[in-house]
Short mmCIF file of C-alpha atoms in Angstrom, two decimals:
data_model
loop_
_atom_site.label_atom_id
_atom_site.label_comp_id
_atom_site.label_asym_id
_atom_site.label_seq_id
_atom_site.Cartn_x
_atom_site.Cartn_y
_atom_site.Cartn_z
CA UNK A 1 -0.13 -0.13 0.02
CA UNK A 2 1.30 3.50 -0.62
CA UNK A 3 0.67 6.31 1.94
CA UNK A 4 -1.48 9.14 0.38
CA UNK A 5 -0.64 12.56 1.88
CA UNK A 6 -3.48 14.99 2.57
CA UNK A 7 -5.50 15.94 5.34
CA UNK A 8 -8.73 14.79 7.03
CA UNK A 9 -10.76 18.01 6.27
CA UNK A 10 -9.82 18.06 2.62
CA UNK A 11 -11.08 14.60 2.20
CA UNK A 12 -14.43 15.31 4.02
CA UNK A 13 -15.01 18.40 1.85
CA UNK A 14 -14.08 16.73 -1.37
CA UNK A 15 -16.41 13.65 -0.44
CA UNK A 16 -19.24 16.07 0.43
CA UNK A 17 -18.84 18.37 -3.14
CA UNK A 18 -18.47 14.90 -5.03
CA UNK A 19 -21.92 13.66 -3.67
CA UNK A 20 -23.55 17.18 -4.19
CA UNK A 21 -22.00 17.32 -7.66
CA UNK A 22 -23.39 13.93 -8.69
CA UNK A 23 -26.94 14.66 -7.06
CA UNK A 24 -27.08 18.16 -9.21
CA UNK A 25 -26.03 16.24 -12.40
CA UNK A 26 -28.66 14.00 -11.89
CA UNK A 27 -31.40 16.24 -11.56
CA UNK A 28 -30.05 18.88 -13.91
CA UNK A 29 -29.77 16.33 -16.58
CA UNK A 30 -33.07 14.71 -16.16
CA UNK A 31 -34.77 18.12 -16.47
CA UNK A 32 -32.60 19.15 -19.59
CA UNK A 33 -33.47 15.67 -21.17
CA UNK A 34 -37.05 15.78 -20.62
CA UNK A 35 -37.40 19.49 -21.83
CA UNK A 36 -35.36 19.41 -24.92
CA UNK A 37 -35.68 15.91 -26.06
CA UNK A 38 -36.00 15.88 -29.83
CA UNK A 39 -40.03 15.60 -30.35
CA UNK A 40 -39.81 13.85 -33.39
CA UNK A 41 -37.64 11.21 -35.26
CA UNK A 42 -34.86 12.95 -37.57
CA UNK A 43 -31.42 11.91 -38.93
CA UNK A 44 -28.35 13.82 -39.98
CA UNK A 45 -25.61 12.70 -42.27
CA UNK A 46 -21.99 14.17 -41.99
CA UNK A 47 -20.96 13.67 -45.51
CA UNK A 48 -20.41 10.12 -44.44
CA UNK A 49 -22.14 6.51 -45.04
CA UNK A 50 -23.82 6.74 -41.62
CA UNK A 51 -26.93 8.38 -40.59
CA UNK A 52 -27.00 9.60 -37.18
CA UNK A 53 -30.25 10.01 -34.98
CA UNK A 54 -30.75 13.44 -33.66
CA UNK A 55 -31.23 13.21 -29.99
CA UNK A 56 -31.97 16.89 -28.95
CA UNK A 57 -33.45 19.86 -30.60
CA UNK A 58 -31.22 22.46 -32.35
CA UNK A 59 -32.12 25.96 -33.69
CA UNK A 60 -31.38 25.06 -37.25
CA UNK A 61 -33.66 27.02 -39.95
CA UNK A 62 -37.14 25.57 -40.22
CA UNK A 63 -36.48 23.82 -43.43
CA UNK A 64 -33.51 21.77 -41.88
CA UNK A 65 -35.66 20.99 -38.65
CA UNK A 66 -38.67 20.07 -40.58
CA UNK A 67 -36.68 17.27 -42.91
CA UNK A 68 -36.66 13.85 -41.77
CA UNK A 69 -32.91 13.56 -43.00
CA UNK A 70 -30.69 16.43 -43.46
CA UNK A 71 -27.21 16.46 -44.45
CA UNK A 72 -24.03 18.72 -43.03
CA UNK A 73 -20.89 19.30 -44.83
CA UNK A 74 -18.27 17.69 -42.76
CA UNK A 75 -15.72 20.51 -43.72
CA UNK A 76 -17.68 23.90 -43.19
CA UNK A 77 -20.52 22.25 -41.21
CA UNK A 78 -23.33 24.11 -43.69
CA UNK A 79 -26.59 22.42 -43.29
CA UNK A 80 -28.58 21.25 -45.99
CA UNK A 81 -32.44 19.88 -46.10
CA UNK A 82 -31.98 18.21 -49.27
CA UNK A 83 -29.55 15.59 -50.74
CA UNK A 84 -29.20 17.39 -54.35
CA UNK A 85 -28.00 20.54 -52.82
CA UNK A 86 -26.02 19.09 -50.31
CA UNK A 87 -24.19 17.21 -53.42
CA UNK A 88 -23.67 20.23 -55.39
CA UNK A 89 -22.11 22.10 -52.29
CA UNK A 90 -19.90 19.21 -51.84
CA UNK A 91 -18.53 19.71 -55.28
CA UNK A 92 -17.73 23.20 -54.74
CA UNK A 93 -17.12 23.68 -50.93
CA UNK A 94 -13.88 25.80 -50.78
CA UNK A 95 -12.96 24.33 -47.44
CA UNK A 96 -11.25 21.00 -47.09
CA UNK A 97 -9.98 21.75 -43.52
CA UNK A 98 -11.38 23.39 -40.35
CA UNK A 99 -10.58 27.35 -40.04
CA UNK A 100 -8.10 28.58 -37.94
CA UNK A 101 -4.39 27.05 -37.12
CA UNK A 102 -3.54 23.49 -37.29
CA UNK A 103 -1.76 22.88 -34.11
CA UNK A 104 -1.12 19.01 -34.16
CA UNK A 105 -0.85 16.64 -36.98
CA UNK A 106 0.04 12.61 -36.61
CA UNK A 107 0.69 11.69 -40.10
CA UNK A 108 0.82 8.17 -39.12
CA UNK A 109 -2.28 7.77 -37.33
CA UNK A 110 -4.00 10.48 -39.75
CA UNK A 111 -5.25 13.08 -37.70
CA UNK A 112 -4.86 16.72 -36.80
CA UNK A 113 -6.08 19.02 -34.11
CA UNK A 114 -7.28 22.71 -35.37
CA UNK A 115 -7.40 25.82 -32.83
CA UNK A 116 -10.44 27.90 -34.12
CA UNK A 117 -11.10 31.50 -32.39
CA UNK A 118 -14.94 31.73 -32.06
CA UNK A 119 -14.52 35.52 -32.40
CA UNK A 120 -12.62 35.06 -35.52
CA UNK A 121 -14.71 32.32 -37.28
CA UNK A 122 -18.11 33.12 -36.06
CA UNK A 123 -20.21 31.12 -38.83
CA UNK A 124 -18.20 27.78 -38.57
CA UNK A 125 -18.25 27.82 -34.88
CA UNK A 126 -21.82 28.52 -34.91
CA UNK A 127 -22.33 25.71 -37.09
CA UNK A 128 -20.16 23.56 -35.10
CA UNK A 129 -22.30 24.55 -31.79
CA UNK A 130 -25.59 23.78 -33.86
CA UNK A 131 -24.33 20.58 -34.83
CA UNK A 132 -23.32 19.59 -31.25
CA UNK A 133 -26.54 20.54 -29.70
CA UNK A 134 -28.30 17.65 -31.27
CA UNK A 135 -26.22 15.19 -29.43
CA UNK A 136 -25.30 16.91 -25.95
CA UNK A 137 -27.50 17.94 -23.17
CA UNK A 138 -24.95 20.61 -22.27
CA UNK A 139 -23.09 22.59 -24.97
CA UNK A 140 -21.63 25.84 -25.51
CA UNK A 141 -24.58 28.56 -26.42
CA UNK A 142 -24.09 29.53 -30.14
CA UNK A 143 -24.80 33.21 -28.87
CA UNK A 144 -21.47 32.98 -26.72
CA UNK A 145 -19.09 31.61 -29.12
CA UNK A 146 -16.95 34.84 -29.30
CA UNK A 147 -15.51 34.07 -25.68
CA UNK A 148 -14.48 30.45 -26.49
CA UNK A 149 -11.58 28.47 -28.55
CA UNK A 150 -12.70 25.39 -30.17
CA UNK A 151 -10.09 22.53 -30.69
CA UNK A 152 -11.42 20.47 -33.58
CA UNK A 153 -9.85 16.95 -34.19
CA UNK A 154 -9.81 15.75 -37.83
CA UNK A 155 -9.45 12.42 -39.65
CA UNK A 156 -7.41 13.02 -42.58
CA UNK A 157 -7.74 11.39 -45.97
CA UNK A 158 -7.17 12.44 -49.57
CA UNK A 159 -10.33 14.59 -49.66
CA UNK A 160 -9.26 16.59 -46.46
CA UNK A 161 -9.68 16.69 -42.85
CA UNK A 162 -12.92 15.77 -41.66
CA UNK A 163 -14.03 16.63 -38.26
CA UNK A 164 -14.55 13.53 -35.88
CA UNK A 165 -14.80 15.49 -32.64
CA UNK A 166 -14.01 18.61 -30.86
CA UNK A 167 -13.74 20.48 -27.19
CA UNK A 168 -14.32 23.98 -26.33
CA UNK A 169 -12.58 26.16 -23.83
CA UNK A 170 -13.25 29.41 -22.54
CA UNK A 171 -10.46 32.19 -23.38
CA UNK A 172 -10.38 33.23 -19.68
CA UNK A 173 -11.26 30.11 -17.81
CA UNK A 174 -13.05 29.99 -14.42
CA UNK A 175 -13.28 27.69 -11.85
CA UNK A 176 -10.42 25.72 -12.99
CA UNK A 177 -11.95 24.61 -16.27
CA UNK A 178 -9.80 23.50 -18.93
CA UNK A 179 -12.58 22.18 -21.06
CA UNK A 180 -16.22 23.36 -21.39
CA UNK A 181 -17.99 21.06 -23.97
CA UNK A 182 -16.62 17.89 -25.47
CA UNK A 183 -18.23 15.78 -28.46
CA UNK A 184 -17.36 12.95 -30.49
CA UNK A 185 -19.42 12.61 -33.89
CA UNK A 186 -21.72 9.65 -32.82
CA UNK A 187 -20.62 7.82 -36.07
CA UNK A 188 -17.12 8.08 -34.86
CA UNK A 189 -17.33 6.70 -31.37
CA UNK A 190 -15.61 3.67 -30.09
CA UNK A 191 -12.60 4.68 -31.91
CA UNK A 192 -10.74 6.39 -28.83
CA UNK A 193 -11.57 9.96 -30.34
CA UNK A 194 -12.84 11.02 -26.82
CA UNK A 195 -9.71 9.99 -24.83
CA UNK A 196 -7.54 11.81 -27.48
CA UNK A 197 -9.56 15.14 -26.93
CA UNK A 198 -9.43 14.94 -23.31
CA UNK A 199 -5.68 14.21 -23.41
CA UNK A 200 -5.11 17.15 -25.59
CA UNK A 201 -6.91 19.33 -23.22
CA UNK A 202 -4.47 18.17 -20.40
CA UNK A 203 -1.60 18.39 -22.54
CA UNK A 204 -2.46 22.20 -23.20
CA UNK A 205 -2.99 22.79 -19.36
CA UNK A 206 0.61 21.19 -19.02
CA UNK A 207 1.93 23.76 -21.38
CA UNK A 208 0.18 26.40 -19.54
CA UNK A 209 1.77 25.11 -16.25
CA UNK A 210 -1.66 24.95 -14.94
CA UNK A 211 -3.89 22.33 -13.39
CA UNK A 212 -7.49 22.01 -14.43
CA UNK A 213 -10.64 19.94 -15.19
CA UNK A 214 -13.97 19.79 -17.06
CA UNK A 215 -16.66 22.16 -16.57
CA UNK A 216 -19.51 20.72 -14.60
CA UNK A 217 -22.11 19.34 -14.93
CA UNK A 218 -20.84 16.34 -17.57
CA UNK A 219 -23.01 14.43 -19.48
CA UNK A 220 -23.31 10.53 -18.80
CA UNK A 221 -21.27 9.80 -21.69
CA UNK A 222 -18.75 12.45 -20.96
CA UNK A 223 -18.45 11.54 -17.36
CA UNK A 224 -17.85 7.51 -18.44
CA UNK A 225 -15.20 9.16 -20.77
CA UNK A 226 -13.49 10.95 -18.34
CA UNK A 227 -13.61 8.40 -15.58
CA UNK A 228 -11.71 5.75 -18.04
CA UNK A 229 -9.11 8.61 -18.75
CA UNK A 230 -8.60 9.50 -15.01
CA UNK A 231 -8.67 5.68 -14.00
CA UNK A 232 -6.07 4.90 -16.57
CA UNK A 233 -3.92 7.98 -15.81
CA UNK A 234 -3.64 7.31 -11.95
CA UNK A 235 -3.02 3.82 -12.49
CA UNK A 236 -0.25 4.38 -14.86
CA UNK A 237 0.98 6.88 -12.33
CA UNK A 238 1.10 4.35 -9.59
CA UNK A 239 2.65 1.54 -11.90
CA UNK A 240 5.73 4.13 -12.36
CA UNK A 241 5.81 5.01 -8.81
CA UNK A 242 6.01 1.29 -7.31
CA UNK A 243 9.28 1.82 -5.41
CA UNK A 244 8.12 5.00 -3.65
CA UNK A 245 6.88 4.60 -0.07
CA UNK A 246 4.46 7.44 -0.02
CA UNK A 247 2.87 9.46 -2.83
CA UNK A 248 1.42 13.14 -2.38
CA UNK A 249 -1.80 14.29 -3.84
CA UNK A 250 0.24 17.17 -5.28
CA UNK A 251 2.75 15.00 -6.74
CA UNK A 252 0.18 13.03 -8.47
CA UNK A 253 -1.57 15.95 -9.81
CA UNK A 254 1.24 17.66 -11.15
CA UNK A 255 2.50 14.50 -13.16
CA UNK A 256 -1.05 13.88 -14.50
CA UNK A 257 -2.22 17.61 -14.70
CA UNK A 258 -5.40 16.14 -13.48
CA UNK A 259 -7.04 18.48 -10.67
CA UNK A 260 -6.76 17.16 -7.06
CA UNK A 261 -10.39 17.19 -6.63
CA UNK A 262 -10.90 15.13 -9.67
CA UNK A 263 -8.05 12.50 -8.55
CA UNK A 264 -10.03 12.49 -5.20
CA UNK A 265 -13.20 11.71 -6.75
CA UNK A 266 -11.94 8.69 -9.08
CA UNK A 267 -10.38 7.11 -5.92
CA UNK A 268 -13.52 7.52 -3.95
CA UNK A 269 -15.60 6.30 -6.91
CA UNK A 270 -13.25 3.10 -7.57
CA UNK A 271 -13.25 2.46 -3.38
CA UNK A 272 -9.35 2.67 -3.73
CA UNK A 273 -8.96 4.87 -0.55
CA UNK A 274 -8.39 3.15 2.93
CA UNK A 275 -7.82 4.73 6.15
CA UNK A 276 -5.21 2.86 8.97
CA UNK A 277 -3.89 4.56 11.84
CA UNK A 278 -5.06 7.71 10.87
CA UNK A 279 -3.19 7.76 7.41
CA UNK A 280 -4.86 7.30 4.30
CA UNK A 281 -3.53 4.35 1.84
CA UNK A 282 -3.90 3.73 -1.78
CA UNK A 283 -5.12 0.01 -2.46
CA UNK A 284 -3.78 0.10 -5.87
CA UNK A 285 -0.11 -1.27 -6.11
CA UNK A 286 -0.79 -4.72 -6.46
CA UNK A 287 -3.86 -4.02 -8.34
CA UNK A 288 -2.44 -1.60 -10.78
CA UNK A 289 -0.10 -4.65 -11.82
CA UNK A 290 -2.80 -7.45 -11.97
CA UNK A 291 -5.21 -5.20 -14.00
CA UNK A 292 -5.26 -6.23 -17.64
CA UNK A 293 -3.38 -3.59 -19.86
CA UNK A 294 -6.65 -2.87 -21.44
CA UNK A 295 -7.61 -0.92 -18.50
CA UNK A 296 -4.51 1.31 -18.63
CA UNK A 297 -4.48 1.80 -22.37
CA UNK A 298 -5.92 5.15 -23.75
CA UNK A 299 -5.22 7.29 -26.91
CA UNK A 300 -3.00 10.03 -26.18
CA UNK A 301 -1.41 12.71 -28.22
CA UNK A 302 2.32 13.20 -28.75
CA UNK A 303 3.61 16.42 -26.91
CA UNK A 304 6.56 16.48 -29.24
CA UNK A 305 3.97 17.15 -32.25
CA UNK A 306 2.13 19.93 -30.58
CA UNK A 307 2.85 23.36 -32.23
CA UNK A 308 1.27 25.71 -29.80
CA UNK A 309 2.05 28.27 -27.41
CA UNK A 310 0.18 29.65 -24.44
CA UNK A 311 -1.59 33.05 -24.98
CA UNK A 312 0.28 34.44 -21.87
CA UNK A 313 3.68 34.53 -20.48
CA UNK A 314 4.25 31.12 -18.30
CA UNK A 315 7.74 32.04 -17.20
CA UNK A 316 6.38 33.48 -13.96
CA UNK A 317 4.66 30.37 -13.07
CA UNK A 318 6.21 27.88 -10.90
CA UNK A 319 6.02 24.24 -12.87
CA UNK A 320 6.16 22.81 -9.44
CA UNK A 321 3.10 24.37 -7.94
CA UNK A 322 -0.72 23.70 -8.45
CA UNK A 323 -1.29 26.67 -10.62
CA UNK A 324 -4.84 27.14 -11.22
CA UNK A 325 -7.12 29.19 -13.73
CA UNK A 326 -8.43 31.22 -11.40
#
């Protein structure tokens, strides 16, 4: 067992907030889902073979909202109510990548990340939010896009860079949030893109020398995706620290860039904390080695491929302190 160093009042406070947050998420999500569920069956096609079922109402033009099946350009995200007009647009769309700056490219895996400023690319970002609203109970309101940056993940082929997911982030984050909204395109799920998006958000936090986490409340699917990422990150860290007698919450947070509150949430959720002689212990050293490797795997970005610098001077921030976004 590892000794985990943090004080008892912090654990009580975090436990209370954890239960409070879970209760708030459940009640708010149920109200949201009941009030904004798609009233009729509708499908959307993002320029591919698969039609995706719309889950929530989105304020598209009436012609699009009334179509049983409508189409969205995978490059500019413009919606079309008819297949013929979509096909004409596809042949003449001037865009083959998202707007903004490409900050990451993995030629081997054939995917990229683009940073798009909501204030500079209003039309694209508004279309992105309208598309996301069909699948998310919680999302960036399209009227507030100027205050956000959007990080668009694409799968690249000979035709261009097609969106497979994105996350948004406030330009001036509050309450330690390094991610506001997360979406993997439904037809692209189960390919590990959600883990890749989350990992990029934490890599950017690392480059900013800050510690953060996702904005609450999380959707059910979003919470599951984050739990998988947190569990994998924590267990991988414990495996690397097998020769250490004690581990501090601070050291784990600095190594993973996961906020201490989220680390404790995950440990409590997985029942991995025990108390003995007024000390708290991880029950994970042996478990980390016995777990199947599939529990530890997650798609991650290669930090050496990131072409990005923070928008502010980080030289005054101590990399060995838990610098927050507030």
